[in-house]
PDB file of C-alpha atoms and ligand atoms in Angstrom:
ATOM      1  CA  UNK A   1     162.046 -55.354 157.176  1.00 47.00           C
ATOM      2  CA  UNK A   2     159.559 -53.172 155.350  1.00 46.00           C
ATOM      3  CA  UNK A   3     156.587 -54.300 153.385  1.00 45.00           C
ATOM      4  CA  UNK A   4     158.067 -56.017 150.345  1.00 43.00           C
ATOM      5  CA  UNK A   5     155.628 -58.591 149.135  1.00 40.00           C
ATOM      6  CA  UNK A   6     158.406 -60.984 148.148  1.00 41.00           C
ATOM      7  CA  UNK A   7     159.362 -61.965 151.648  1.00 55.00           C
ATOM      8  CA  UNK A   8     162.947 -63.044 151.938  1.00 75.00           C
ATOM      9  CA  UNK A   9     165.412 -63.006 154.760  1.00 84.00           C
ATOM     10  CA  UNK A  10     168.698 -61.199 154.162  1.00 89.00           C
ATOM     11  CA  UNK A  11     171.958 -62.876 155.249  1.00 91.00           C
ATOM     12  CA  UNK A  12     172.733 -59.902 157.490  1.00 92.00           C
ATOM     13  CA  UNK A  13     169.360 -60.311 159.210  1.00 90.00           C
ATOM     14  CA  UNK A  14     170.121 -63.971 159.826  1.00 92.00           C
ATOM     15  CA  UNK A  15     173.500 -63.141 161.275  1.00 93.00           C
ATOM     16  CA  UNK A  16     172.142 -60.412 163.521  1.00 92.00           C
ATOM     17  CA  UNK A  17     169.289 -62.539 164.818  1.00 91.00           C
ATOM     18  CA  UNK A  18     171.611 -65.519 165.271  1.00 91.00           C
ATOM     19  CA  UNK A  19     174.065 -63.512 167.338  1.00 90.00           C
ATOM     20  CA  UNK A  20     171.316 -62.205 169.518  1.00 87.00           C
ATOM     21  CA  UNK A  21     169.377 -65.405 170.100  1.00 86.00           C
ATOM     22  CA  UNK A  22     171.852 -68.240 169.648  1.00 85.00           C
ATOM     23  CA  UNK A  23     169.806 -69.918 166.915  1.00 87.00           C
ATOM     24  CA  UNK A  24     171.797 -71.312 164.004  1.00 90.00           C
ATOM     25  CA  UNK A  25     171.231 -70.043 160.460  1.00 92.00           C
ATOM     26  CA  UNK A  26     169.323 -73.163 159.481  1.00 90.00           C
ATOM     27  CA  UNK A  27     167.102 -72.922 162.553  1.00 89.00           C
ATOM     28  CA  UNK A  28     166.381 -69.285 161.707  1.00 92.00           C
ATOM     29  CA  UNK A  29     165.540 -70.379 158.196  1.00 92.00           C
ATOM     30  CA  UNK A  30     163.055 -72.909 159.487  1.00 89.00           C
ATOM     31  CA  UNK A  31     161.569 -70.412 161.919  1.00 90.00           C
ATOM     32  CA  UNK A  32     161.190 -68.030 159.018  1.00 93.00           C
ATOM     33  CA  UNK A  33     159.159 -70.567 157.028  1.00 90.00           C
ATOM     34  CA  UNK A  34     157.135 -71.104 160.146  1.00 87.00           C
ATOM     35  CA  UNK A  35     156.609 -67.380 160.524  1.00 91.00           C
ATOM     36  CA  UNK A  36     155.551 -66.896 156.914  1.00 92.00           C
ATOM     37  CA  UNK A  37     153.176 -69.854 157.041  1.00 90.00           C
ATOM     38  CA  UNK A  38     151.524 -68.394 160.146  1.00 90.00           C
ATOM     39  CA  UNK A  39     151.349 -65.016 158.441  1.00 91.00           C
ATOM     40  CA  UNK A  40     148.605 -66.161 156.105  1.00 88.00           C
ATOM     41  CA  UNK A  41     147.867 -62.793 154.545  1.00 90.00           C
ATOM     42  CA  UNK A  42     151.591 -61.981 154.158  1.00 90.00           C
ATOM     43  CA  UNK A  43     151.302 -58.886 156.293  1.00 89.00           C
ATOM     44  CA  UNK A  44     154.937 -59.114 157.414  1.00 90.00           C
ATOM     45  CA  UNK A  45     153.871 -59.427 161.040  1.00 90.00           C
ATOM     46  CA  UNK A  46     151.767 -61.740 163.195  1.00 90.00           C
ATOM     47  CA  UNK A  47     148.563 -60.812 164.951  1.00 87.00           C
ATOM     48  CA  UNK A  48     147.120 -62.547 167.997  1.00 83.00           C
ATOM     49  CA  UNK A  49     144.894 -64.679 165.771  1.00 84.00           C
ATOM     50  CA  UNK A  50     147.939 -65.859 163.821  1.00 86.00           C
ATOM     51  CA  UNK A  51     149.517 -67.090 167.051  1.00 82.00           C
ATOM     52  CA  UNK A  52     146.507 -69.137 167.947  1.00 78.00           C
ATOM     53  CA  UNK A  53     147.200 -71.259 164.865  1.00 78.00           C
ATOM     54  CA  UNK A  54     150.359 -72.603 166.526  1.00 76.00           C
ATOM     55  CA  UNK A  55     149.247 -76.066 167.693  1.00 72.00           C
ATOM     56  CA  UNK A  56     151.618 -76.079 170.694  1.00 69.00           C
ATOM     57  CA  UNK A  57     149.973 -72.912 171.925  1.00 72.00           C
ATOM     58  CA  UNK A  58     146.442 -73.973 171.138  1.00 71.00           C
ATOM     59  CA  UNK A  59     146.751 -77.048 173.362  1.00 69.00           C
ATOM     60  CA  UNK A  60     148.804 -75.380 176.092  1.00 68.00           C
ATOM     61  CA  UNK A  61     146.624 -74.203 178.998  1.00 67.00           C
ATOM     62  CA  UNK A  62     148.938 -71.236 179.284  1.00 70.00           C
ATOM     63  CA  UNK A  63     148.790 -70.560 175.552  1.00 74.00           C
ATOM     64  CA  UNK A  64     146.933 -67.354 176.044  1.00 73.00           C
ATOM     65  CA  UNK A  65     149.524 -66.102 178.506  1.00 72.00           C
ATOM     66  CA  UNK A  66     152.374 -67.122 176.225  1.00 74.00           C
ATOM     67  CA  UNK A  67     150.806 -65.201 173.359  1.00 77.00           C
ATOM     68  CA  UNK A  68     150.492 -62.232 175.694  1.00 74.00           C
ATOM     69  CA  UNK A  69     154.204 -62.487 176.434  1.00 71.00           C
ATOM     70  CA  UNK A  70     155.010 -62.327 172.710  1.00 74.00           C
ATOM     71  CA  UNK A  71     153.252 -59.004 172.469  1.00 74.00           C
ATOM     72  CA  UNK A  72     154.819 -57.720 175.660  1.00 68.00           C
ATOM     73  CA  UNK A  73     158.213 -58.559 174.235  1.00 62.00           C
ATOM     74  CA  UNK A  74     157.579 -56.818 170.940  1.00 60.00           C
ATOM     75  CA  UNK A  75     159.661 -53.656 171.039  1.00 56.00           C
ATOM     76  CA  UNK A  76     157.560 -51.647 168.651  1.00 54.00           C
ATOM     77  CA  UNK A  77     154.649 -53.241 170.384  1.00 46.00           C
ATOM     78  CA  UNK A  78     152.363 -50.256 170.436  1.00 53.00           C
ATOM     79  CA  UNK A  79     150.114 -52.190 168.125  1.00 61.00           C
ATOM     80  CA  UNK A  80     149.241 -55.850 168.098  1.00 77.00           C
ATOM     81  CA  UNK A  81     152.008 -56.789 165.706  1.00 85.00           C
ATOM     82  CA  UNK A  82     154.946 -59.124 166.106  1.00 87.00           C
ATOM     83  CA  UNK A  83     157.571 -58.985 163.371  1.00 88.00           C
ATOM     84  CA  UNK A  84     160.024 -61.754 162.605  1.00 91.00           C
ATOM     85  CA  UNK A  85     162.770 -60.437 164.886  1.00 88.00           C
ATOM     86  CA  UNK A  86     160.344 -60.149 167.814  1.00 84.00           C
ATOM     87  CA  UNK A  87     159.074 -63.629 167.025  1.00 86.00           C
ATOM     88  CA  UNK A  88     162.519 -65.235 167.155  1.00 87.00           C
ATOM     89  CA  UNK A  89     163.511 -63.251 170.224  1.00 82.00           C
ATOM     90  CA  UNK A  90     160.575 -64.675 172.160  1.00 78.00           C
ATOM     91  CA  UNK A  91     161.039 -68.199 170.817  1.00 79.00           C
ATOM     92  CA  UNK A  92     164.632 -68.048 172.030  1.00 79.00           C
ATOM     93  CA  UNK A  93     163.269 -68.309 175.572  1.00 73.00           C
ATOM     94  CA  UNK A  94     162.083 -71.797 174.720  1.00 70.00           C
ATOM     95  CA  UNK A  95     165.322 -72.966 173.162  1.00 67.00           C
ATOM     96  CA  UNK A  96     166.390 -75.976 175.210  1.00 63.00           C
ATOM     97  CA  UNK A  97     169.373 -75.040 177.318  1.00 56.00           C
ATOM     98  CA  UNK A  98     171.442 -78.137 176.497  1.00 47.00           C
ATOM     99  CA  UNK A  99     171.698 -76.904 172.923  1.00 42.00           C
ATOM    100  CA  UNK A 100     173.593 -73.831 174.011  1.00 44.00           C
ATOM    101  CA  UNK A 101     176.985 -73.201 172.514  1.00 47.00           C
ATOM    102  CA  UNK A 102     179.872 -74.462 174.636  1.00 47.00           C
ATOM    103  CA  UNK A 103     181.164 -70.926 175.047  1.00 48.00           C
ATOM    104  CA  UNK A 104     177.909 -69.980 176.793  1.00 47.00           C
ATOM    105  CA  UNK A 105     178.532 -72.562 179.456  1.00 47.00           C
ATOM    106  CA  UNK A 106     181.870 -71.173 180.482  1.00 46.00           C
ATOM    107  CA  UNK A 107     181.684 -69.328 183.774  1.00 45.00           C
ATOM    108  CA  UNK A 108     180.443 -65.789 183.238  1.00 44.00           C
ATOM    109  CA  UNK A 109     179.373 -66.527 179.681  1.00 45.00           C
ATOM    110  CA  UNK A 110     175.848 -66.839 178.425  1.00 47.00           C
ATOM    111  CA  UNK A 111     174.408 -64.929 181.360  1.00 50.00           C
ATOM    112  CA  UNK A 112     172.277 -62.822 179.096  1.00 56.00           C
ATOM    113  CA  UNK A 113     171.307 -65.225 176.362  1.00 65.00           C
ATOM    114  CA  UNK A 114     167.543 -65.328 176.092  1.00 67.00           C
ATOM    115  CA  UNK A 115     167.310 -68.909 177.279  1.00 68.00           C
ATOM    116  CA  UNK A 116     169.426 -68.478 180.381  1.00 77.00           C
ATOM    117  CA  UNK A 117     167.735 -69.507 183.602  1.00 78.00           C
ATOM    118  CA  UNK A 118     167.103 -65.876 184.634  1.00 82.00           C
ATOM    119  CA  UNK A 119     165.528 -65.014 181.314  1.00 79.00           C
ATOM    120  CA  UNK A 120     163.278 -68.045 181.475  1.00 79.00           C
ATOM    121  CA  UNK A 121     162.250 -67.200 185.000  1.00 84.00           C
ATOM    122  CA  UNK A 122     161.471 -63.649 184.006  1.00 85.00           C
ATOM    123  CA  UNK A 123     159.451 -64.842 181.063  1.00 82.00           C
ATOM    124  CA  UNK A 124     157.501 -67.209 183.346  1.00 82.00           C
ATOM    125  CA  UNK A 125     157.038 -64.422 185.881  1.00 88.00           C
ATOM    126  CA  UNK A 126     155.472 -62.188 183.251  1.00 84.00           C
ATOM    127  CA  UNK A 127     152.973 -64.907 182.412  1.00 81.00           C
ATOM    128  CA  UNK A 128     151.582 -64.647 185.921  1.00 84.00           C
ATOM    129  CA  UNK A 129     151.923 -60.887 186.187  1.00 85.00           C
ATOM    130  CA  UNK A 130     148.793 -60.123 184.209  1.00 79.00           C
ATOM    131  CA  UNK A 131     148.780 -56.349 184.728  1.00 80.00           C
ATOM    132  CA  UNK A 132     152.531 -55.985 184.231  1.00 81.00           C
ATOM    133  CA  UNK A 133     153.275 -54.169 187.506  1.00 89.00           C
ATOM    134  CA  UNK A 134     156.209 -56.539 188.238  1.00 92.00           C
ATOM    135  CA  UNK A 135     154.326 -58.085 191.163  1.00 94.00           C
ATOM    136  CA  UNK A 136     152.212 -61.238 191.266  1.00 94.00           C
ATOM    137  CA  UNK A 137     149.083 -60.701 193.330  1.00 93.00           C
ATOM    138  CA  UNK A 138     146.853 -63.409 194.750  1.00 92.00           C
ATOM    139  CA  UNK A 139     144.193 -62.630 192.143  1.00 88.00           C
ATOM    140  CA  UNK A 140     146.677 -62.962 189.309  1.00 87.00           C
ATOM    141  CA  UNK A 141     147.903 -66.266 190.644  1.00 88.00           C
ATOM    142  CA  UNK A 142     144.317 -67.408 191.010  1.00 85.00           C
ATOM    143  CA  UNK A 143     143.457 -66.400 187.446  1.00 80.00           C
ATOM    144  CA  UNK A 144     146.419 -68.287 186.003  1.00 80.00           C
ATOM    145  CA  UNK A 145     145.769 -71.342 188.179  1.00 79.00           C
ATOM    146  CA  UNK A 146     142.172 -71.428 186.977  1.00 76.00           C
ATOM    147  CA  UNK A 147     143.361 -71.376 183.381  1.00 72.00           C
ATOM    148  CA  UNK A 148     145.718 -74.270 184.051  1.00 70.00           C
ATOM    149  CA  UNK A 149     143.439 -76.614 185.935  1.00 69.00           C
ATOM    150  CA  UNK A 150     140.169 -75.866 184.161  1.00 63.00           C
ATOM    151  CA  UNK A 151     137.166 -76.910 186.204  1.00 64.00           C
ATOM    152  CA  UNK A 152     138.681 -79.947 187.906  1.00 70.00           C
ATOM    153  CA  UNK A 153     139.326 -78.140 191.163  1.00 76.00           C
ATOM    154  CA  UNK A 154     136.803 -76.051 193.074  1.00 84.00           C
ATOM    155  CA  UNK A 155     137.258 -72.312 193.387  1.00 82.00           C
ATOM    156  CA  UNK A 156     137.662 -72.685 197.183  1.00 88.00           C
ATOM    157  CA  UNK A 157     140.504 -75.138 196.738  1.00 86.00           C
ATOM    158  CA  UNK A 158     142.154 -72.830 194.202  1.00 85.00           C
ATOM    159  CA  UNK A 159     141.900 -69.890 196.579  1.00 90.00           C
ATOM    160  CA  UNK A 160     143.594 -71.873 199.303  1.00 90.00           C
ATOM    161  CA  UNK A 161     146.329 -73.059 196.925  1.00 86.00           C
ATOM    162  CA  UNK A 162     146.907 -69.460 195.821  1.00 89.00           C
ATOM    163  CA  UNK A 163     147.036 -68.244 199.434  1.00 91.00           C
ATOM    164  CA  UNK A 164     149.464 -70.948 200.443  1.00 90.00           C
ATOM    165  CA  UNK A 165     151.689 -70.339 197.410  1.00 89.00           C
ATOM    166  CA  UNK A 166     151.807 -66.609 198.103  1.00 92.00           C
ATOM    167  CA  UNK A 167     152.544 -67.006 201.798  1.00 92.00           C
ATOM    168  CA  UNK A 168     155.319 -69.510 201.102  1.00 90.00           C
ATOM    169  CA  UNK A 169     157.020 -67.250 198.573  1.00 92.00           C
ATOM    170  CA  UNK A 170     156.262 -63.877 200.134  1.00 95.00           C
ATOM    171  CA  UNK A 171     159.330 -63.336 202.278  1.00 95.00           C
ATOM    172  CA  UNK A 172     158.760 -59.613 202.905  1.00 96.00           C
ATOM    173  CA  UNK A 173     155.081 -60.228 203.779  1.00 96.00           C
ATOM    174  CA  UNK A 174     153.547 -57.551 201.577  1.00 97.00           C
ATOM    175  CA  UNK A 175     151.055 -60.035 200.136  1.00 95.00           C
ATOM    176  CA  UNK A 176     152.632 -59.903 196.673  1.00 96.00           C
ATOM    177  CA  UNK A 177     155.313 -61.943 194.948  1.00 96.00           C
ATOM    178  CA  UNK A 178     158.111 -59.849 193.528  1.00 96.00           C
ATOM    179  CA  UNK A 179     160.467 -61.208 190.871  1.00 95.00           C
ATOM    180  CA  UNK A 180     163.165 -61.791 193.523  1.00 94.00           C
ATOM    181  CA  UNK A 181     160.737 -63.772 195.673  1.00 94.00           C
ATOM    182  CA  UNK A 182     159.600 -65.698 192.607  1.00 93.00           C
ATOM    183  CA  UNK A 183     163.200 -66.629 191.804  1.00 91.00           C
ATOM    184  CA  UNK A 184     163.843 -67.767 195.392  1.00 89.00           C
ATOM    185  CA  UNK A 185     160.672 -69.846 195.439  1.00 87.00           C
ATOM    186  CA  UNK A 186     161.637 -71.590 192.222  1.00 83.00           C
ATOM    187  CA  UNK A 187     165.288 -72.008 193.158  1.00 79.00           C
ATOM    188  CA  UNK A 188     165.101 -75.782 193.145  1.00 65.00           C
ATOM    189  CA  UNK A 189     162.690 -76.439 190.322  1.00 65.00           C
ATOM    190  CA  UNK A 190     163.791 -77.442 186.892  1.00 64.00           C
ATOM    191  CA  UNK A 191     162.721 -74.348 184.996  1.00 61.00           C
ATOM    192  CA  UNK A 192     165.005 -75.143 182.088  1.00 59.00           C
ATOM    193  CA  UNK A 193     163.146 -78.327 181.298  1.00 59.00           C
ATOM    194  CA  UNK A 194     159.670 -76.944 181.869  1.00 60.00           C
ATOM    195  CA  UNK A 195     160.345 -73.909 179.718  1.00 58.00           C
ATOM    196  CA  UNK A 196     161.765 -75.843 176.794  1.00 58.00           C
ATOM    197  CA  UNK A 197     159.043 -76.229 174.211  1.00 52.00           C
ATOM    198  CA  UNK A 198     159.945 -77.824 170.965  1.00 51.00           C
ATOM    199  CA  UNK A 199     158.944 -75.221 168.435  1.00 50.00           C
ATOM    200  CA  UNK A 200     161.423 -76.560 165.947  1.00 46.00           C
ATOM    201  CA  UNK A 201     160.181 -80.108 165.682  1.00 36.00           C
TER     202      UNK A 201
HETATM  203 CA1   CA B   1     150.734 -57.792 188.839  1.00 89.14          CA
HETATM  204 CA1   CA B   2     156.464 -59.877 198.684  1.00 89.14          CA
END
């Protein structure tokens, strides 16, 4: 993508990103305007501050964690920069599942599209896994719960909620929730709906 000051998206970029994420060309176009409007100084990438200008994230109690996930996802993410491809790749996790192409719904198809149930679960898992060791500890769960509920619930109550949640999900009793345990615990919840945020509205 380079550093050209006249920012324009090449047709081959659109095609590549579309194939990877399932977004249509016109959606990618709109996301690109969104990206460039967030990139106020036309740096060609977004910083953490740029993300905080997204209203959906600013009002979401998990906004901070979602922003963190964008940077985790960024492949060249050694620095705090998210380029357009990274941006779309992460947004693809929030693409409502009912908009998937028919071919993705055929048995065996669509398993690896970014908005498949597994991908969404993994994305959600990483929001709780603050230190990125692929395990959710009681402290991590507690920290995320505190962010979500604000000060409406006492710390003692939160601790007991966190303990109960861990013990319910922790099938191998090591005191931590692994991704497999997380998936089992959420087996019956409607992750698809909860993880569908309308970025394109
Ligand atoms: Ca962890
Ligand atoms: Ca465990």
